[in-house]
Amino acid sequence: NQLAASLEETIGDLAVERDRLGSILEGLGEAVIALDAAQCITLVNPKAVDLFGFSGSPHGQSFTALLPDTALQTFIEDVSGADPKIAEFTLPGPSGKQRQLMITATPQRSGSGCLLVCRDVTNLRRLERIRSDFVANVSHELRTPVAVIRINAETLRDGAISDPDHGPRFVDGIHRNAERLSRLLTDLLDISQLEAGHYQLSTASYSL
């Protein structure tokens, strides 16, 4: 009777832990997949099913067969030791579009298989490229007026300021490009306020 009661209590504790683990996995924002030593799926959360577009239950199926990517397979096979490995892969999504996935693989404590945590970073990488292109374009736009102002200022300093014919033209060039710089800086400030959510629009009514 004591053994049966202890077994029943143990089973109850395991059920509670199972339900708790299930709730945690369902609430995670990342896709979680557990693989055994043969790279077959032993655990998967709903986020992973949506991310990879698994049809039906993927339990017991080969993960590398569902996602036949040589680099990903090599990455999983090389997981060893106790330290997790992180890498990014370009994989097709359920709609066929290519996505950038960051995958963290952690060896299981039992020594067989690993746990994969997958995160879709497609939009993040796209925003990083947009930001990089924006910085390059701004640098190019700033370089021209700064160069004109510098050249004109050096020319005036070298004696053109006393030239009644050319001196005013160099001064006008400095003023014109300084205004251009001012407009660029104003645009940058507006973009910064838009990203911070502090930009306020002035609205007005017009009769058409």
PDB file of C-alpha atoms in Angstrom:
ATOM      1  CA  ASN A   1       0.000   0.000   0.000  1.00  0.00           C
ATOM      2  CA  GLN A   2       2.835   2.389   0.825  1.00  0.00           C
ATOM      3  CA  LEU A   3       4.564   1.575  -2.473  1.00  0.00           C
ATOM      4  CA  ALA A   4       1.343   2.114  -4.401  1.00  0.00           C
ATOM      5  CA  ALA A   5       0.718   5.423  -2.630  1.00  0.00           C
ATOM      6  CA  SER A   6       4.283   6.569  -3.295  1.00  0.00           C
ATOM      7  CA  LEU A   7       3.994   5.558  -6.953  1.00  0.00           C
ATOM      8  CA  GLU A   8       0.695   7.396  -7.292  1.00  0.00           C
ATOM      9  CA  GLU A   9       2.225  10.507  -5.739  1.00  0.00           C
ATOM     10  CA  THR A  10       5.216  10.298  -8.087  1.00  0.00           C
ATOM     11  CA  ILE A  11       2.945   9.922 -11.109  1.00  0.00           C
ATOM     12  CA  GLY A  12       0.910  12.920  -9.928  1.00  0.00           C
ATOM     13  CA  ASP A  13       4.071  15.021  -9.563  1.00  0.00           C
ATOM     14  CA  LEU A  14       5.203  13.997 -13.039  1.00  0.00           C
ATOM     15  CA  ALA A  15       1.820  14.945 -14.476  1.00  0.00           C
ATOM     16  CA  VAL A  16       2.036  18.366 -12.829  1.00  0.00           C
ATOM     17  CA  GLU A  17       5.549  18.886 -14.197  1.00  0.00           C
ATOM     18  CA  ARG A  18       4.408  17.748 -17.640  1.00  0.00           C
ATOM     19  CA  ASP A  19       1.528  20.205 -17.641  1.00  0.00           C
ATOM     20  CA  ARG A  20       3.812  22.966 -16.403  1.00  0.00           C
ATOM     21  CA  LEU A  21       6.363  22.207 -19.122  1.00  0.00           C
ATOM     22  CA  GLY A  22       3.595  22.159 -21.728  1.00  0.00           C
ATOM     23  CA  SER A  23       2.330  25.557 -20.603  1.00  0.00           C
ATOM     24  CA  ILE A  24       5.837  27.016 -20.738  1.00  0.00           C
ATOM     25  CA  LEU A  25       6.468  25.633 -24.226  1.00  0.00           C
ATOM     26  CA  GLU A  26       3.135  26.947 -25.527  1.00  0.00           C
ATOM     27  CA  GLY A  27       3.837  30.399 -24.106  1.00  0.00           C
ATOM     28  CA  LEU A  28       7.322  30.732 -25.539  1.00  0.00           C
ATOM     29  CA  GLY A  29       7.830  33.130 -28.414  1.00  0.00           C
ATOM     30  CA  GLU A  30      10.550  30.906 -29.902  1.00  0.00           C
ATOM     31  CA  ALA A  31      10.162  27.575 -31.633  1.00  0.00           C
ATOM     32  CA  VAL A  32      11.425  24.676 -29.502  1.00  0.00           C
ATOM     33  CA  ILE A  33      12.237  21.232 -30.877  1.00  0.00           C
ATOM     34  CA  ALA A  34      13.845  18.309 -29.022  1.00  0.00           C
ATOM     35  CA  LEU A  35      15.721  15.685 -31.029  1.00  0.00           C
ATOM     36  CA  ASP A  36      16.989  12.263 -30.021  1.00  0.00           C
ATOM     37  CA  ALA A  37      20.308  10.730 -31.037  1.00  0.00           C
ATOM     38  CA  ALA A  38      18.859   9.775 -34.438  1.00  0.00           C
ATOM     39  CA  GLN A  39      17.715  13.382 -35.019  1.00  0.00           C
ATOM     40  CA  CYS A  40      14.060  12.382 -34.696  1.00  0.00           C
ATOM     41  CA  ILE A  41      11.625  14.829 -33.105  1.00  0.00           C
ATOM     42  CA  THR A  42      10.632  13.916 -29.536  1.00  0.00           C
ATOM     43  CA  LEU A  43       9.116  17.248 -28.520  1.00  0.00           C
ATOM     44  CA  VAL A  44       7.817  20.266 -30.401  1.00  0.00           C
ATOM     45  CA  ASN A  45       5.843  23.332 -29.320  1.00  0.00           C
ATOM     46  CA  PRO A  46       3.056  25.050 -31.331  1.00  0.00           C
ATOM     47  CA  LYS A  47       5.383  27.897 -32.338  1.00  0.00           C
ATOM     48  CA  ALA A  48       7.693  25.402 -34.066  1.00  0.00           C
ATOM     49  CA  VAL A  49       4.764  23.808 -35.890  1.00  0.00           C
ATOM     50  CA  ASP A  50       3.742  27.237 -37.226  1.00  0.00           C
ATOM     51  CA  LEU A  51       7.306  28.323 -37.997  1.00  0.00           C
ATOM     52  CA  PHE A  52       8.213  25.265 -40.051  1.00  0.00           C
ATOM     53  CA  GLY A  53       4.716  24.465 -41.321  1.00  0.00           C
ATOM     54  CA  PHE A  54       4.697  20.869 -40.087  1.00  0.00           C
ATOM     55  CA  SER A  55       1.641  18.990 -41.311  1.00  0.00           C
ATOM     56  CA  GLY A  56       0.137  16.677 -38.727  1.00  0.00           C
ATOM     57  CA  SER A  57       2.177  15.538 -35.752  1.00  0.00           C
ATOM     58  CA  PRO A  58       5.944  15.601 -36.427  1.00  0.00           C
ATOM     59  CA  HIS A  59       6.731  13.417 -33.388  1.00  0.00           C
ATOM     60  CA  GLY A  60       8.981  10.529 -34.315  1.00  0.00           C
ATOM     61  CA  GLN A  61       9.844  11.953 -37.727  1.00  0.00           C
ATOM     62  CA  SER A  62      13.368  12.841 -38.796  1.00  0.00           C
ATOM     63  CA  PHE A  63      13.955  16.570 -38.446  1.00  0.00           C
ATOM     64  CA  THR A  64      16.584  16.634 -41.181  1.00  0.00           C
ATOM     65  CA  ALA A  65      14.204  14.749 -43.495  1.00  0.00           C
ATOM     66  CA  LEU A  66      11.522  17.381 -42.910  1.00  0.00           C
ATOM     67  CA  LEU A  67      14.107  20.126 -43.481  1.00  0.00           C
ATOM     68  CA  PRO A  68      16.694  18.712 -45.915  1.00  0.00           C
ATOM     69  CA  ASP A  69      19.405  21.323 -45.515  1.00  0.00           C
ATOM     70  CA  THR A  70      23.016  20.123 -45.565  1.00  0.00           C
ATOM     71  CA  ALA A  71      24.378  22.992 -43.454  1.00  0.00           C
ATOM     72  CA  LEU A  72      21.646  22.513 -40.831  1.00  0.00           C
ATOM     73  CA  GLN A  73      22.262  18.764 -40.692  1.00  0.00           C
ATOM     74  CA  THR A  74      26.002  19.297 -40.218  1.00  0.00           C
ATOM     75  CA  PHE A  75      25.276  21.864 -37.507  1.00  0.00           C
ATOM     76  CA  ILE A  76      23.097  19.396 -35.570  1.00  0.00           C
ATOM     77  CA  GLU A  77      25.575  16.542 -35.978  1.00  0.00           C
ATOM     78  CA  ASP A  78      28.393  18.706 -34.578  1.00  0.00           C
ATOM     79  CA  VAL A  79      26.528  19.499 -31.347  1.00  0.00           C
ATOM     80  CA  SER A  80      28.580  18.030 -28.511  1.00  0.00           C
ATOM     81  CA  GLY A  81      29.860  18.870 -25.054  1.00  0.00           C
ATOM     82  CA  ALA A  82      27.905  21.118 -22.730  1.00  0.00           C
ATOM     83  CA  ASP A  83      28.062  24.478 -24.492  1.00  0.00           C
ATOM     84  CA  PRO A  84      25.252  25.553 -26.841  1.00  0.00           C
ATOM     85  CA  LYS A  85      25.973  26.424 -30.471  1.00  0.00           C
ATOM     86  CA  ILE A  86      24.355  29.289 -32.368  1.00  0.00           C
ATOM     87  CA  ALA A  87      24.152  29.738 -36.123  1.00  0.00           C
ATOM     88  CA  GLU A  88      21.917  31.343 -38.735  1.00  0.00           C
ATOM     89  CA  PHE A  89      20.400  29.543 -41.690  1.00  0.00           C
ATOM     90  CA  THR A  90      18.410  30.593 -44.730  1.00  0.00           C
ATOM     91  CA  LEU A  91      15.520  28.136 -44.977  1.00  0.00           C
ATOM     92  CA  PRO A  92      12.271  28.083 -46.940  1.00  0.00           C
ATOM     93  CA  GLY A  93       9.103  28.858 -44.995  1.00  0.00           C
ATOM     94  CA  PRO A  94       5.643  27.313 -45.335  1.00  0.00           C
ATOM     95  CA  SER A  95       4.806  29.849 -48.062  1.00  0.00           C
ATOM     96  CA  GLY A  96       8.007  29.080 -49.969  1.00  0.00           C
ATOM     97  CA  LYS A  97       9.699  32.383 -49.150  1.00  0.00           C
ATOM     98  CA  GLN A  98      13.246  32.288 -47.821  1.00  0.00           C
ATOM     99  CA  ARG A  99      13.656  33.168 -44.158  1.00  0.00           C
ATOM    100  CA  GLN A 100      16.618  33.852 -41.923  1.00  0.00           C
ATOM    101  CA  LEU A 101      16.493  31.659 -38.808  1.00  0.00           C
ATOM    102  CA  MET A 102      18.756  31.878 -35.773  1.00  0.00           C
ATOM    103  CA  ILE A 103      19.037  28.405 -34.230  1.00  0.00           C
ATOM    104  CA  THR A 104      20.537  27.580 -30.840  1.00  0.00           C
ATOM    105  CA  ALA A 105      21.385  23.926 -30.288  1.00  0.00           C
ATOM    106  CA  THR A 106      22.005  22.681 -26.747  1.00  0.00           C
ATOM    107  CA  PRO A 107      23.063  19.077 -26.011  1.00  0.00           C
ATOM    108  CA  GLN A 108      20.672  17.212 -23.726  1.00  0.00           C
ATOM    109  CA  ARG A 109      21.971  16.241 -20.311  1.00  0.00           C
ATOM    110  CA  SER A 110      21.401  12.575 -21.063  1.00  0.00           C
ATOM    111  CA  GLY A 111      24.105  12.834 -23.702  1.00  0.00           C
ATOM    112  CA  SER A 112      21.883  11.807 -26.603  1.00  0.00           C
ATOM    113  CA  GLY A 113      20.123  14.298 -28.806  1.00  0.00           C
ATOM    114  CA  CYS A 114      19.822  18.048 -28.496  1.00  0.00           C
ATOM    115  CA  LEU A 115      17.340  20.848 -27.952  1.00  0.00           C
ATOM    116  CA  LEU A 116      16.817  23.386 -30.743  1.00  0.00           C
ATOM    117  CA  VAL A 117      15.521  26.890 -30.082  1.00  0.00           C
ATOM    118  CA  CYS A 118      14.672  28.635 -33.358  1.00  0.00           C
ATOM    119  CA  ARG A 119      13.940  32.304 -33.882  1.00  0.00           C
ATOM    120  CA  ASP A 120      12.842  34.013 -37.091  1.00  0.00           C
ATOM    121  CA  VAL A 121      15.175  36.995 -37.582  1.00  0.00           C
ATOM    122  CA  THR A 122      14.183  37.731 -41.191  1.00  0.00           C
ATOM    123  CA  ASN A 123      12.615  41.108 -40.406  1.00  0.00           C
ATOM    124  CA  LEU A 124      15.439  42.002 -38.033  1.00  0.00           C
ATOM    125  CA  ARG A 125      18.089  41.360 -40.682  1.00  0.00           C
ATOM    126  CA  ARG A 126      16.035  43.280 -43.250  1.00  0.00           C
ATOM    127  CA  LEU A 127      15.834  46.276 -40.915  1.00  0.00           C
ATOM    128  CA  GLU A 128      19.576  46.049 -40.296  1.00  0.00           C
ATOM    129  CA  ARG A 129      20.210  46.177 -44.048  1.00  0.00           C
ATOM    130  CA  ILE A 130      17.846  49.134 -44.400  1.00  0.00           C
ATOM    131  CA  ARG A 131      19.622  50.947 -41.575  1.00  0.00           C
ATOM    132  CA  SER A 132      23.020  50.205 -43.093  1.00  0.00           C
ATOM    133  CA  ASP A 133      21.884  51.493 -46.501  1.00  0.00           C
ATOM    134  CA  PHE A 134      20.388  54.556 -44.861  1.00  0.00           C
ATOM    135  CA  VAL A 135      23.637  55.382 -43.059  1.00  0.00           C
ATOM    136  CA  ALA A 136      25.572  54.947 -46.316  1.00  0.00           C
ATOM    137  CA  ASN A 137      23.154  57.224 -48.199  1.00  0.00           C
ATOM    138  CA  VAL A 138      23.231  59.894 -45.482  1.00  0.00           C
ATOM    139  CA  SER A 139      27.023  59.798 -45.420  1.00  0.00           C
ATOM    140  CA  HIS A 140      27.050  60.315 -49.180  1.00  0.00           C
ATOM    141  CA  GLU A 141      24.551  63.199 -48.962  1.00  0.00           C
ATOM    142  CA  LEU A 142      26.562  64.918 -46.217  1.00  0.00           C
ATOM    143  CA  ARG A 143      29.893  64.523 -47.966  1.00  0.00           C
ATOM    144  CA  THR A 144      29.050  66.788 -50.920  1.00  0.00           C
ATOM    145  CA  PRO A 145      27.944  69.962 -49.066  1.00  0.00           C
ATOM    146  CA  VAL A 146      30.728  69.584 -46.509  1.00  0.00           C
ATOM    147  CA  ALA A 147      33.294  69.358 -49.326  1.00  0.00           C
ATOM    148  CA  VAL A 148      31.843  72.410 -51.093  1.00  0.00           C
ATOM    149  CA  ILE A 149      31.849  74.468 -47.882  1.00  0.00           C
ATOM    150  CA  ARG A 150      35.421  73.462 -47.123  1.00  0.00           C
ATOM    151  CA  ILE A 151      36.712  74.254 -50.628  1.00  0.00           C
ATOM    152  CA  ASN A 152      34.937  77.602 -50.758  1.00  0.00           C
ATOM    153  CA  ALA A 153      36.130  78.563 -47.288  1.00  0.00           C
ATOM    154  CA  GLU A 154      39.736  77.655 -48.145  1.00  0.00           C
ATOM    155  CA  THR A 155      39.499  79.647 -51.371  1.00  0.00           C
ATOM    156  CA  LEU A 156      38.195  82.703 -49.497  1.00  0.00           C
ATOM    157  CA  ARG A 157      40.908  82.351 -46.879  1.00  0.00           C
ATOM    158  CA  ASP A 158      43.569  82.238 -49.592  1.00  0.00           C
ATOM    159  CA  GLY A 159      42.562  85.681 -50.854  1.00  0.00           C
ATOM    160  CA  ALA A 160      39.362  85.314 -52.841  1.00  0.00           C
ATOM    161  CA  ILE A 161      37.449  87.144 -50.122  1.00  0.00           C
ATOM    162  CA  SER A 162      38.884  90.426 -51.441  1.00  0.00           C
ATOM    163  CA  ASP A 163      37.963  89.581 -55.035  1.00  0.00           C
ATOM    164  CA  PRO A 164      34.827  91.602 -55.844  1.00  0.00           C
ATOM    165  CA  ASP A 165      33.908  89.323 -58.740  1.00  0.00           C
ATOM    166  CA  HIS A 166      34.436  85.828 -57.276  1.00  0.00           C
ATOM    167  CA  GLY A 167      34.307  86.416 -53.527  1.00  0.00           C
ATOM    168  CA  PRO A 168      30.496  86.789 -53.265  1.00  0.00           C
ATOM    169  CA  ARG A 169      30.006  83.633 -55.364  1.00  0.00           C
ATOM    170  CA  PHE A 170      32.071  81.564 -52.927  1.00  0.00           C
ATOM    171  CA  VAL A 171      30.148  83.044 -49.984  1.00  0.00           C
ATOM    172  CA  ASP A 172      26.848  82.179 -51.667  1.00  0.00           C
ATOM    173  CA  GLY A 173      28.110  78.620 -52.204  1.00  0.00           C
ATOM    174  CA  ILE A 174      28.899  78.289 -48.497  1.00  0.00           C
ATOM    175  CA  HIS A 175      25.491  79.651 -47.515  1.00  0.00           C
ATOM    176  CA  ARG A 176      23.603  77.440 -49.969  1.00  0.00           C
ATOM    177  CA  ASN A 177      25.326  74.240 -48.857  1.00  0.00           C
ATOM    178  CA  ALA A 178      25.010  75.178 -45.186  1.00  0.00           C
ATOM    179  CA  GLU A 179      21.240  75.376 -45.715  1.00  0.00           C
ATOM    180  CA  ARG A 180      21.360  71.992 -47.398  1.00  0.00           C
ATOM    181  CA  LEU A 181      23.147  70.566 -44.372  1.00  0.00           C
ATOM    182  CA  SER A 182      20.528  72.135 -42.124  1.00  0.00           C
ATOM    183  CA  ARG A 183      17.720  70.436 -44.078  1.00  0.00           C
ATOM    184  CA  LEU A 184      19.484  67.075 -43.896  1.00  0.00           C
ATOM    185  CA  LEU A 185      19.957  67.385 -40.143  1.00  0.00           C
ATOM    186  CA  THR A 186      16.298  68.346 -39.734  1.00  0.00           C
ATOM    187  CA  ASP A 187      15.283  65.228 -41.667  1.00  0.00           C
ATOM    188  CA  LEU A 188      17.515  63.086 -39.456  1.00  0.00           C
ATOM    189  CA  LEU A 189      15.958  64.610 -36.349  1.00  0.00           C
ATOM    190  CA  ASP A 190      12.460  63.915 -37.692  1.00  0.00           C
ATOM    191  CA  ILE A 191      13.391  60.299 -38.397  1.00  0.00           C
ATOM    192  CA  SER A 192      14.805  59.936 -34.884  1.00  0.00           C
ATOM    193  CA  GLN A 193      11.570  61.301 -33.389  1.00  0.00           C
ATOM    194  CA  LEU A 194       9.508  58.964 -35.583  1.00  0.00           C
ATOM    195  CA  GLU A 195      11.487  55.934 -34.362  1.00  0.00           C
ATOM    196  CA  ALA A 196      11.085  57.079 -30.759  1.00  0.00           C
ATOM    197  CA  GLY A 197       7.357  57.644 -31.234  1.00  0.00           C
ATOM    198  CA  HIS A 198       7.565  61.334 -30.271  1.00  0.00           C
ATOM    199  CA  TYR A 199       6.861  62.893 -33.656  1.00  0.00           C
ATOM    200  CA  GLN A 200       3.731  65.045 -33.706  1.00  0.00           C
ATOM    201  CA  LEU A 201       1.886  65.921 -36.879  1.00  0.00           C
ATOM    202  CA  SER A 202       0.243  69.298 -37.394  1.00  0.00           C
ATOM    203  CA  THR A 203      -3.182  68.795 -38.977  1.00  0.00           C
ATOM    204  CA  ALA A 204      -5.322  71.321 -40.801  1.00  0.00           C
ATOM    205  CA  SER A 205      -8.568  71.321 -42.802  1.00  0.00           C
ATOM    206  CA  TYR A 206      -8.760  72.340 -46.454  1.00  0.00           C
ATOM    207  CA  SER A 207     -11.685  72.814 -48.808  1.00  0.00           C
ATOM    208  CA  LEU A 208     -11.316  70.877 -52.065  1.00  0.00           C
TER     209      LEU A 208
END
